CSV table of C-alpha atoms in Angstrom, one decimal:
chain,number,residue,atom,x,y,z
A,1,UNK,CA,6.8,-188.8,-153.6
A,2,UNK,CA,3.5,-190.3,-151.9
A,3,UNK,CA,3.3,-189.1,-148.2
A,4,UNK,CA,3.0,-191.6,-145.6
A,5,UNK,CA,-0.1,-192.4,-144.0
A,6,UNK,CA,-0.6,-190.4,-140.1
A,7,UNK,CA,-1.9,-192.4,-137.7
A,8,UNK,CA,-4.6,-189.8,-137.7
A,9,UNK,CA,-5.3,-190.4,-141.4
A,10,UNK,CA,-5.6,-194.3,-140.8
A,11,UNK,CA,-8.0,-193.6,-137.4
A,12,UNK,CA,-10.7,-191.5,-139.5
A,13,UNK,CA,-10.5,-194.2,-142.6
A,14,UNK,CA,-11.3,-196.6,-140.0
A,15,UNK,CA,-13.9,-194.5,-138.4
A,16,UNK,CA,-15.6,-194.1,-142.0
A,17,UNK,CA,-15.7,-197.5,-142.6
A,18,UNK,CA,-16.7,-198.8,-139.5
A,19,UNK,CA,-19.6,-196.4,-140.1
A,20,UNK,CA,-20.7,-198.1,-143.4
A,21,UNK,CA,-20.6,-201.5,-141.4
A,22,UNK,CA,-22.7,-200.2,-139.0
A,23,UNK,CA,-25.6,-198.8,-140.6
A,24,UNK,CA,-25.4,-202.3,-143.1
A,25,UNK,CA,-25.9,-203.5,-139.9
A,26,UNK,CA,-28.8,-201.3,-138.9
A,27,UNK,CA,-30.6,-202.1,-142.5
A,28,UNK,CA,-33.5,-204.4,-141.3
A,29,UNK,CA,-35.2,-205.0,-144.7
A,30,UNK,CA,-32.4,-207.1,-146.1
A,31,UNK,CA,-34.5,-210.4,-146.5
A,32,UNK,CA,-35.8,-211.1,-150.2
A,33,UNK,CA,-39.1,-210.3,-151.2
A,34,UNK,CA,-42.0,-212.2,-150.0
A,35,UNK,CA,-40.1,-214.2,-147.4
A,36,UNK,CA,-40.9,-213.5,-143.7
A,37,UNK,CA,-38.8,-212.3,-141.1
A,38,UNK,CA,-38.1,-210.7,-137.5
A,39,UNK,CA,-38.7,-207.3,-138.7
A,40,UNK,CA,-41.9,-207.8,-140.9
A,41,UNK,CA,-44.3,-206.0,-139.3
A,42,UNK,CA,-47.2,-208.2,-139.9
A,43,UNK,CA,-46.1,-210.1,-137.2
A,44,UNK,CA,-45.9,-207.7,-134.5
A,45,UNK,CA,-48.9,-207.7,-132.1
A,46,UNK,CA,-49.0,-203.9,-131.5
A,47,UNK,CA,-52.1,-202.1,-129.6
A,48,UNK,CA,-51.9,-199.2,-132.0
A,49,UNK,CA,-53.2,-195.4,-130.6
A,50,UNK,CA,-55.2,-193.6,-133.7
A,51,UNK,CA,-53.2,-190.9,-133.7
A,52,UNK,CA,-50.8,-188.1,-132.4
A,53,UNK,CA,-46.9,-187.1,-132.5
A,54,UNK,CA,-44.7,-188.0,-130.5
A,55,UNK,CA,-41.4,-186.5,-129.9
A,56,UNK,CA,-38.8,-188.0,-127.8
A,57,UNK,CA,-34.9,-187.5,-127.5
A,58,UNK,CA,-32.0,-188.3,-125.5
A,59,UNK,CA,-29.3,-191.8,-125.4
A,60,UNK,CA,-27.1,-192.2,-128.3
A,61,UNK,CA,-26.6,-195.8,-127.0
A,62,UNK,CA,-30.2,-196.7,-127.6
A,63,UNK,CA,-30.5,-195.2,-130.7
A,64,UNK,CA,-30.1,-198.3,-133.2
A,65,UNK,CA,-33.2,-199.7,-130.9
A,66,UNK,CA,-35.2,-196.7,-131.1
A,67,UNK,CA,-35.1,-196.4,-135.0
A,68,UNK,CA,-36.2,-200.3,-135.1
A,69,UNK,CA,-38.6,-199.6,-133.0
A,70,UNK,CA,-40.3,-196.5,-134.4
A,71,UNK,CA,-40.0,-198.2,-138.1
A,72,UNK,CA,-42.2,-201.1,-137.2
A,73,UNK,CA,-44.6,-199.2,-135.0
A,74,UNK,CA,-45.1,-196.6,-137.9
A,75,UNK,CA,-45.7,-199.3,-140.0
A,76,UNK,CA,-48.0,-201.1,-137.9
A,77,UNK,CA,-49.5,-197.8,-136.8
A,78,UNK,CA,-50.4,-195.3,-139.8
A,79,UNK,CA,-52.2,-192.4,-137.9
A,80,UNK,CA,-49.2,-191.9,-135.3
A,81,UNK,CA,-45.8,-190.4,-136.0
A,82,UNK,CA,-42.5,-190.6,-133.4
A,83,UNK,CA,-39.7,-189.2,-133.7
A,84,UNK,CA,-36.4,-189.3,-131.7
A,85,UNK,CA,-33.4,-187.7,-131.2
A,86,UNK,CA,-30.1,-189.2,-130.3
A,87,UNK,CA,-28.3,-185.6,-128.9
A,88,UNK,CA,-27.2,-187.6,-125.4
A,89,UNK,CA,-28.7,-188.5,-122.0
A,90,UNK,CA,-28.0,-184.8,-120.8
A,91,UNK,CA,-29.9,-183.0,-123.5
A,92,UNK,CA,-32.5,-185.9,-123.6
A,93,UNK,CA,-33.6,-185.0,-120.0
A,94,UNK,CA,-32.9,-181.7,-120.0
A,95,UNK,CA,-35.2,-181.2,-123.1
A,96,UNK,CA,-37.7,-183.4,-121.2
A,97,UNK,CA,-37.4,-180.9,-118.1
A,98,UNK,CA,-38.8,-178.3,-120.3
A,99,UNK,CA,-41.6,-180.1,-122.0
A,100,UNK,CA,-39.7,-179.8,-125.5
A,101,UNK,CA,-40.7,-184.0,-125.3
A,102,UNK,CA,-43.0,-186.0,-124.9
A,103,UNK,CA,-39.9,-188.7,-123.3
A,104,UNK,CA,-36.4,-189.0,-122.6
A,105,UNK,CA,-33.8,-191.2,-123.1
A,106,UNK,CA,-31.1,-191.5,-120.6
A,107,UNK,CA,-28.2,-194.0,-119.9
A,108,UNK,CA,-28.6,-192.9,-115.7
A,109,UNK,CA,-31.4,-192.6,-113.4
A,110,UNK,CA,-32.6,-189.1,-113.2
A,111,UNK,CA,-31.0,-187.2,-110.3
A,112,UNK,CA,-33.1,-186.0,-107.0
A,113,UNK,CA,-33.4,-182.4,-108.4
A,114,UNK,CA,-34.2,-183.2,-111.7
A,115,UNK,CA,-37.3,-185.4,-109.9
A,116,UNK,CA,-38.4,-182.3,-108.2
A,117,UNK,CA,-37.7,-179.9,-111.3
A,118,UNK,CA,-39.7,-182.5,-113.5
A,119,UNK,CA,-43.3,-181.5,-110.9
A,120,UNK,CA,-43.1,-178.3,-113.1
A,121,UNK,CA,-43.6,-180.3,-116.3
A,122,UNK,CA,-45.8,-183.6,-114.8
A,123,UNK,CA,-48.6,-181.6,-113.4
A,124,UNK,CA,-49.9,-183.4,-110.5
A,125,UNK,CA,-47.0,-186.0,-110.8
A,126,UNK,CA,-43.2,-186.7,-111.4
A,127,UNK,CA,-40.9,-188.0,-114.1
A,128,UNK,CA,-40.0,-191.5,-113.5
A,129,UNK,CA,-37.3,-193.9,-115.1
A,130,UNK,CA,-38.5,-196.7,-117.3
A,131,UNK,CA,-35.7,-199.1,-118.0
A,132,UNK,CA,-36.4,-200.4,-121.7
A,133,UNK,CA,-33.1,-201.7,-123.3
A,134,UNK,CA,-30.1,-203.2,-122.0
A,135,UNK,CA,-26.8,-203.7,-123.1
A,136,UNK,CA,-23.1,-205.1,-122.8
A,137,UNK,CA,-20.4,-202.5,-122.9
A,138,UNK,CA,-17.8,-204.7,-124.7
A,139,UNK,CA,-13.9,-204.2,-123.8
A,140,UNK,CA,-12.7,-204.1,-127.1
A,141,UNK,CA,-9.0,-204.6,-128.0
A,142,UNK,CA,-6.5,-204.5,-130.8
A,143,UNK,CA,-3.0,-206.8,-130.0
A,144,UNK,CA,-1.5,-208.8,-133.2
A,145,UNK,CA,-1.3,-212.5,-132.5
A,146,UNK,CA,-3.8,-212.5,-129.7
A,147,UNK,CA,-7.4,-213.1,-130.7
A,148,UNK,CA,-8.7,-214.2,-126.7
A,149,UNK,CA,-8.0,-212.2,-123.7
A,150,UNK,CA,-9.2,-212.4,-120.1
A,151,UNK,CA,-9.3,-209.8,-117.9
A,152,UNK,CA,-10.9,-209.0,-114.6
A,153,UNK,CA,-12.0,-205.2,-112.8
A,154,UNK,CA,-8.7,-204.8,-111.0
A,155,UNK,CA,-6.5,-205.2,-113.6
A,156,UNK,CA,-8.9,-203.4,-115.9
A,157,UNK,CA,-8.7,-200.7,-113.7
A,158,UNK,CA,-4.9,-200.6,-113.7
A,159,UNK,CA,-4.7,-200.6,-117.5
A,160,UNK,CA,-7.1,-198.0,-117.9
A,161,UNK,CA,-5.5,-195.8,-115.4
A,162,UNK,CA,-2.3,-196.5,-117.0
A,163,UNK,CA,-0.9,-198.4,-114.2
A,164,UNK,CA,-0.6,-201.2,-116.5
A,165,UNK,CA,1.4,-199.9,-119.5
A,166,UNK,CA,3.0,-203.4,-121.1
A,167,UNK,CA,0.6,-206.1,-122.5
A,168,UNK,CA,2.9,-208.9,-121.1
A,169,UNK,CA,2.5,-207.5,-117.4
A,170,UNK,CA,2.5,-210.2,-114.7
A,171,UNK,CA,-1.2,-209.2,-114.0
A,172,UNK,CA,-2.3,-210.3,-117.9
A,173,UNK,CA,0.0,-213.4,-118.0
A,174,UNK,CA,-1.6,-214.5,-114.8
A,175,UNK,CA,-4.9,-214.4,-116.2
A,176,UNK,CA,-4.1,-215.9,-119.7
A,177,UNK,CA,-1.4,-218.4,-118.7
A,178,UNK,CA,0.1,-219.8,-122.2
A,179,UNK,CA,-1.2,-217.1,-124.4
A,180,UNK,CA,2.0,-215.2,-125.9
A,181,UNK,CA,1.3,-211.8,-125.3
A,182,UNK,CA,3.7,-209.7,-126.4
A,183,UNK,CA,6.1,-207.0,-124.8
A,184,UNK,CA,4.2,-204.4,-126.8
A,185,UNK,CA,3.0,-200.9,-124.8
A,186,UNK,CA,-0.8,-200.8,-124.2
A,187,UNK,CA,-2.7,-197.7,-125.3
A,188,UNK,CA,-5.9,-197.5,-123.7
A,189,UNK,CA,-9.0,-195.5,-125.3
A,190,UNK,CA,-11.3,-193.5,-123.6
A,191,UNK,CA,-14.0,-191.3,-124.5
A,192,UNK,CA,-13.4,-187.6,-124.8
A,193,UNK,CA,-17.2,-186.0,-124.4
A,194,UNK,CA,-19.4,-187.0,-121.4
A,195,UNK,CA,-21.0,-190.3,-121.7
A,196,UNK,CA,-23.5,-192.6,-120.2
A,197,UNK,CA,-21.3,-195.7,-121.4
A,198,UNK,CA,-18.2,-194.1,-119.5
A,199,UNK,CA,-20.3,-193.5,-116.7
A,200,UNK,CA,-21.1,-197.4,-116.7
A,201,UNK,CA,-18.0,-198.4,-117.1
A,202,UNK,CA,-16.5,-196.0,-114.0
A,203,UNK,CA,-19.4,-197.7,-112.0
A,204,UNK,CA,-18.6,-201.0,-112.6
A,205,UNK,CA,-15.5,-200.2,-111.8
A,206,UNK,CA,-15.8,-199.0,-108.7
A,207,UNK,CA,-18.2,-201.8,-107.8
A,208,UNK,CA,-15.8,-204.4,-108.6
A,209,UNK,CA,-12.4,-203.4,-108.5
A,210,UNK,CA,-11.7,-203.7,-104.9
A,211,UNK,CA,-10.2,-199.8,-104.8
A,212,UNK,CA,-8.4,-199.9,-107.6
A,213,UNK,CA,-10.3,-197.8,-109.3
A,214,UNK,CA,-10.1,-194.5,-107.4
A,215,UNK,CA,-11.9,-192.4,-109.6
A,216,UNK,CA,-15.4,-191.3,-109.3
A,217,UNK,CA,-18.9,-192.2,-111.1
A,218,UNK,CA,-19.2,-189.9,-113.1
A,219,UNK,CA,-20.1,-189.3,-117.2
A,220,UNK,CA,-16.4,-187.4,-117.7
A,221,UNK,CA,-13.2,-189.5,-118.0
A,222,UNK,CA,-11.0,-189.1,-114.8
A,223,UNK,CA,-8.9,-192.0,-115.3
A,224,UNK,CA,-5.0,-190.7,-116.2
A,225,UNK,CA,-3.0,-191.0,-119.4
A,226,UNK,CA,-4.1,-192.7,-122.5
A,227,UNK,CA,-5.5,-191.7,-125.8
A,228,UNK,CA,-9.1,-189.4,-126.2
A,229,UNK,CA,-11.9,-190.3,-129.0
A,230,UNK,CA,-15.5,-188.4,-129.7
A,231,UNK,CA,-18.1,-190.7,-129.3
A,232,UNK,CA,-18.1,-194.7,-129.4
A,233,UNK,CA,-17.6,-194.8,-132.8
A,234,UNK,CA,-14.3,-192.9,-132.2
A,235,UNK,CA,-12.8,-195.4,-129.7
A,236,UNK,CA,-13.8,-198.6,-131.8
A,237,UNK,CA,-12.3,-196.7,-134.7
A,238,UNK,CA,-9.0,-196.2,-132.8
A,239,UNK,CA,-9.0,-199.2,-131.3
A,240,UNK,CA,-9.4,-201.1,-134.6
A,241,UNK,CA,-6.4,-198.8,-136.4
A,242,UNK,CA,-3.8,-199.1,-133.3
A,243,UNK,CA,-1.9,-202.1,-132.5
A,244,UNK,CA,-1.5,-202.3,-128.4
A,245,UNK,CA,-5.0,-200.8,-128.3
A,246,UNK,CA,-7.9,-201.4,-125.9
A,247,UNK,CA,-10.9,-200.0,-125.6
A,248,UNK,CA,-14.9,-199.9,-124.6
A,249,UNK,CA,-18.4,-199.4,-126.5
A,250,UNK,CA,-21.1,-200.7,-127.0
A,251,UNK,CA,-21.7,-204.4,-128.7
A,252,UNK,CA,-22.3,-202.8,-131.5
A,253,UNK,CA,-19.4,-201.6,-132.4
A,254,UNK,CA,-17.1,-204.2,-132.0
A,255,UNK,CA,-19.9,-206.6,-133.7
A,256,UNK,CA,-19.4,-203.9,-136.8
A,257,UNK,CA,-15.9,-203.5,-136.9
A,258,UNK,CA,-14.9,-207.2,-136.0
A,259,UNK,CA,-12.9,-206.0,-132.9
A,260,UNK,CA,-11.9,-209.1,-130.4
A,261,UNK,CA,-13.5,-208.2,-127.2
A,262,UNK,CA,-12.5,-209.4,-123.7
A,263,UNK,CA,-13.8,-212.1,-121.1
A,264,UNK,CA,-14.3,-210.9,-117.9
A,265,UNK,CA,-12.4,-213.0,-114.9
A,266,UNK,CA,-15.8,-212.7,-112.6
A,267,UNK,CA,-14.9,-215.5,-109.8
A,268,UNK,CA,-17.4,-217.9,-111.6
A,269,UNK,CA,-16.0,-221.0,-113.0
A,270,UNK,CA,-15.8,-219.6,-116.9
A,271,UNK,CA,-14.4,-215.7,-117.8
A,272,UNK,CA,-17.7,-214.2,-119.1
A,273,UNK,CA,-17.9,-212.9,-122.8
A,274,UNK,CA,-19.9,-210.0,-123.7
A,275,UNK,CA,-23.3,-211.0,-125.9
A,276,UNK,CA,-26.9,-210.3,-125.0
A,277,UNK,CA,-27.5,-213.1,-123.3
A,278,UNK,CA,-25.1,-212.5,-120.6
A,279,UNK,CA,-26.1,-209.0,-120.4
A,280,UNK,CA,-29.7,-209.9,-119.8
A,281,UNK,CA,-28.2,-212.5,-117.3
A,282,UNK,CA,-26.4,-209.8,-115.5
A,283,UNK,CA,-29.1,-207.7,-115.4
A,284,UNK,CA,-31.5,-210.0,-113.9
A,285,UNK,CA,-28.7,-209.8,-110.8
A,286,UNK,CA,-29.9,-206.1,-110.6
A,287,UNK,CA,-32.9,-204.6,-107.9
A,288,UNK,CA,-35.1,-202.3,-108.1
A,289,UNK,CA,-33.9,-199.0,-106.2
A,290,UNK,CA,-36.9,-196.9,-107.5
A,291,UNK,CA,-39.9,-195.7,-105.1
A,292,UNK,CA,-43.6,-195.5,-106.2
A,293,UNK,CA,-43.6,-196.3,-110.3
A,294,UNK,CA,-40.2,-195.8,-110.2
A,295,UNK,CA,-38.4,-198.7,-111.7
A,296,UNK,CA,-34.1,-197.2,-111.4
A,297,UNK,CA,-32.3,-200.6,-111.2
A,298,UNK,CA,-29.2,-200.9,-108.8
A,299,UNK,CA,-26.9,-203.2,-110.3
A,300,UNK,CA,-24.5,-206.2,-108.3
A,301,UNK,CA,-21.4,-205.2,-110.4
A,302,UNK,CA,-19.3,-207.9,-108.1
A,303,UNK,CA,-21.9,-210.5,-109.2
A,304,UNK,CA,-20.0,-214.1,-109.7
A,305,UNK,CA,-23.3,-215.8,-110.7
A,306,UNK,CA,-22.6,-218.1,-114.3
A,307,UNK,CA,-22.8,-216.5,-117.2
A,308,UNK,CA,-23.9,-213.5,-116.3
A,309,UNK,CA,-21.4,-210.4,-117.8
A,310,UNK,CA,-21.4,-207.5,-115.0
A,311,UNK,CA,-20.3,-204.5,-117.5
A,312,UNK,CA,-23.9,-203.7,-118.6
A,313,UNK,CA,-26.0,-200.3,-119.0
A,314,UNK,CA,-29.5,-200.0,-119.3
A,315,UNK,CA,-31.1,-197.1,-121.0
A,316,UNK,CA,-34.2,-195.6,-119.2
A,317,UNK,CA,-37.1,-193.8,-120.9
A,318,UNK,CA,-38.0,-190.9,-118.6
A,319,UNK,CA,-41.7,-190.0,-118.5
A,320,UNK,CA,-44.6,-188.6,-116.2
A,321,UNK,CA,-46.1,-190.8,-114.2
A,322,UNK,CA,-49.1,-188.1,-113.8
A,323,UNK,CA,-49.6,-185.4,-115.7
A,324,UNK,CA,-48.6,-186.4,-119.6
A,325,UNK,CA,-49.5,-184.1,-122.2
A,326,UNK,CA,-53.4,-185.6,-123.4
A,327,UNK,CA,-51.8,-185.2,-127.0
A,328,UNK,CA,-49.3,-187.3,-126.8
A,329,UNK,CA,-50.8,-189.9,-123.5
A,330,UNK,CA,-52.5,-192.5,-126.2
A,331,UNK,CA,-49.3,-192.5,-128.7
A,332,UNK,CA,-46.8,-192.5,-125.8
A,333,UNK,CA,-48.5,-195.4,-123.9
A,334,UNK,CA,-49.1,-197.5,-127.0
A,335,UNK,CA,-45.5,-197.1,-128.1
A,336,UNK,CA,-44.0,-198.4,-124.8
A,337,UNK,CA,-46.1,-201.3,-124.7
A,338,UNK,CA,-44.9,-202.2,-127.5
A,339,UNK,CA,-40.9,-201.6,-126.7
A,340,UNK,CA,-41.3,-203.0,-123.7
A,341,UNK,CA,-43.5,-206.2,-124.8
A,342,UNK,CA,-42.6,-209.1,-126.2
A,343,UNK,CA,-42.8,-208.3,-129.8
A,344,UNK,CA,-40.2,-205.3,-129.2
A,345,UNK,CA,-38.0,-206.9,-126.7
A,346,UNK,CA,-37.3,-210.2,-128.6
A,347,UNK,CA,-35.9,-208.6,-131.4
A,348,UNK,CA,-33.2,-206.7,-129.2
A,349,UNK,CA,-30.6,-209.3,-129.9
A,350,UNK,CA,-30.3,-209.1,-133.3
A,351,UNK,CA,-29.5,-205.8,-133.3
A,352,UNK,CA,-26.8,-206.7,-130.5
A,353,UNK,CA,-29.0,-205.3,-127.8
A,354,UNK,CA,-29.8,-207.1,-124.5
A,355,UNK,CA,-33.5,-207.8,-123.7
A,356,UNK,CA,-34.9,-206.8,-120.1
A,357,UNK,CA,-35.3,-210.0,-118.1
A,358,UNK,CA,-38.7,-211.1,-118.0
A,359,UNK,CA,-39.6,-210.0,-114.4
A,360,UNK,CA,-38.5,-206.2,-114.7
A,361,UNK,CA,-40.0,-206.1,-118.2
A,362,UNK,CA,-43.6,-207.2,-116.9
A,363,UNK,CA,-43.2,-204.6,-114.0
A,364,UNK,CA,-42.4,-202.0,-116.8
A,365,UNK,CA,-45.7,-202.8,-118.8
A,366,UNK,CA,-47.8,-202.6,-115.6
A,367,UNK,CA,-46.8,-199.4,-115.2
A,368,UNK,CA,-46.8,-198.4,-118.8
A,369,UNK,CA,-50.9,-199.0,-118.5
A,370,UNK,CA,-50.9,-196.7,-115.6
A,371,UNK,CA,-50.1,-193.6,-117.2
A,372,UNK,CA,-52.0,-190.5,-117.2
């Protein structure tokens, strides 16, 4: 007698395959032979340094950009090798803190005491926080019959604190009026290890929820009830097995597994769908809170501008601003320039990343030239 299949069993099936989607989707040499295309890298400007390492670690959510990155600048760039490792925004600055790197990647702006710690490593200076990619976190969800869903933070914030536990609540129907949604529970997904994305997610939140969305901003999930998965991979993989399911990742992930994300309800005259142009458009609502070479952006998660989608993370490359090793000075500035010039930006949204808009990424490469 064959067994039945767990819902456990159909999760990590899912989870494999949305992993084989998702490094097809990462294969950037895909064109045919002798034809031209976004990732040949005889068409990228790039200011090379002669040589050096470079070693860098941190965000998982920047990862995808960083291995584009790195393979067209080593191609471009013989003499120099990088290298980066996606272990999280906590071990990517705390391995930064103790000159294991030569950068960091982190999903948040370093904290006071890891600006004071980091004089230690930057002699003569501090770390700072380069912003360098951006990106929609999508709201993906699973609900048969329903392929386009609007939601805005308060209701958000109620499903995903399990106030909300029926997908034809009064809240939803008001916001889709004649979509049949059906009397089926909801099972929100949340991440189960510390995260950047969830502490995005909490932020925006908070900003826009209008208290209902008690919980603090922070990388743990502190919301009540609903189902636990490792890693954005693992929620995309349960949201795309479970029926009632809703979730949130990166674009990524729901570009990979064909997941139907949400609109958000933002008060402008059209719900807002997550791609990366509206993520660079909701960027470009954000200020700079940094001092000095600082560039930290604070966002306007409330913002009701047009087309611009308010649940967006940017991913910040922590560095000295005084005080890098001389080893690694000419590889590290030549490499952001790059990233953060046109040739590296541009390419962002075919890999379903957002570009920085055009103001904060010229402030970024000003600063870039000012390293020592």
């Amino acid at each position: 007698m064959q067994r039945r299949p767990t819902k456990g069993r159909i999760a990590l099936a899912a989870a494999a395959a949305l992993t084989s989607m998702l490094l097809a989707a990462c294969d950037t040499d895909s064109s045919p032979a002798g034809e031209a295309s976004a990732a040949d890298p005889a068409a990228a400007k790039i200011e090379c340094a002669t040589q050096g390492q470079l070693p860098g670690s941190g965000s998982t959510a920047q990862q995808n950009a960083m291995e584009y990155w790195i393979k067209q600048y080593q191609r471009a760039c013989t003499g120099v090798q990088i290298r980066y490792n996606p272990l999280g925004s906590g071990a990517g600055v705390a391995q930064f803190l103790r000159g294991a790197t030569g950068f960091g990647g982190s999903d948040g702006a370093l904290k006071p005491e890891e600006v004071q710690w980091s004089k230690d490593v930057c002699a003569g200076g501090r770390a700072i926080d380069l912003p360098m990619v951006g990106g929609p976190i999508a709201i993906g969800f699973n609900l048969q019959g329903v392929d386009n869903l609007v939601l805005d933070a308060p209701t958000l914030a109620k499903i995903f604190d399990s106030r909300i536990t029926s997908w034809n609540h009064p809240d939803i129907r008001r916001l889709n009026p004649g979509a049949k949604l059906p009397s089926v529970p909801v099972h929100p997904v949340h991440r189960s290890d510390d995260s950047g994305t969830t502490q995005n997610l909490n932020a925006y939140l908070v900003g826009a929820a209008g208290g209902s969305w008690p919980h603090p901003v922070k990388k743990s999930w502190e919301g009540k009830g609903g189902e636990a998965a490792s890693g954005s991979i693992g929620v995309a993989s349960q949201v795309q097995s479970l029926d009632g399911s809703i979730g949130y990742f990166e674009l990524s992930f729901a570009a990979a597994g064909k997941i139907s994300t949400v609109k958000i309800d933002t008060g402008a005259s059209r719900p807002v769908a997550p791609t990366p142009r509206t993520a660079s458009a909701g960027m470009a609502e954000a200020e700079i809170a940094g001092t000095g070479k600082d560039l930290t952006l604070e966002f306007d998660y409330a913002t009701s501008a047009e087309g611009a989608y308010p649940i967006v993370q940017v991913t910040y490359e922590i560095v000295c601003d005084t005080g890098n090793r001389a080893e690694t000075l000419p590889a590290l500035k030549s490499f952001l320039a790059y990233t953060a010039g046109e040739e590296g930006q541009k390419a962002l949204p075919g890999i379903h990343y957002a570009p920085l808009p055009d103001s904060v990424a010229g402030q970024v490469r000003q600063v870039v030239q000012t390293l020592s």
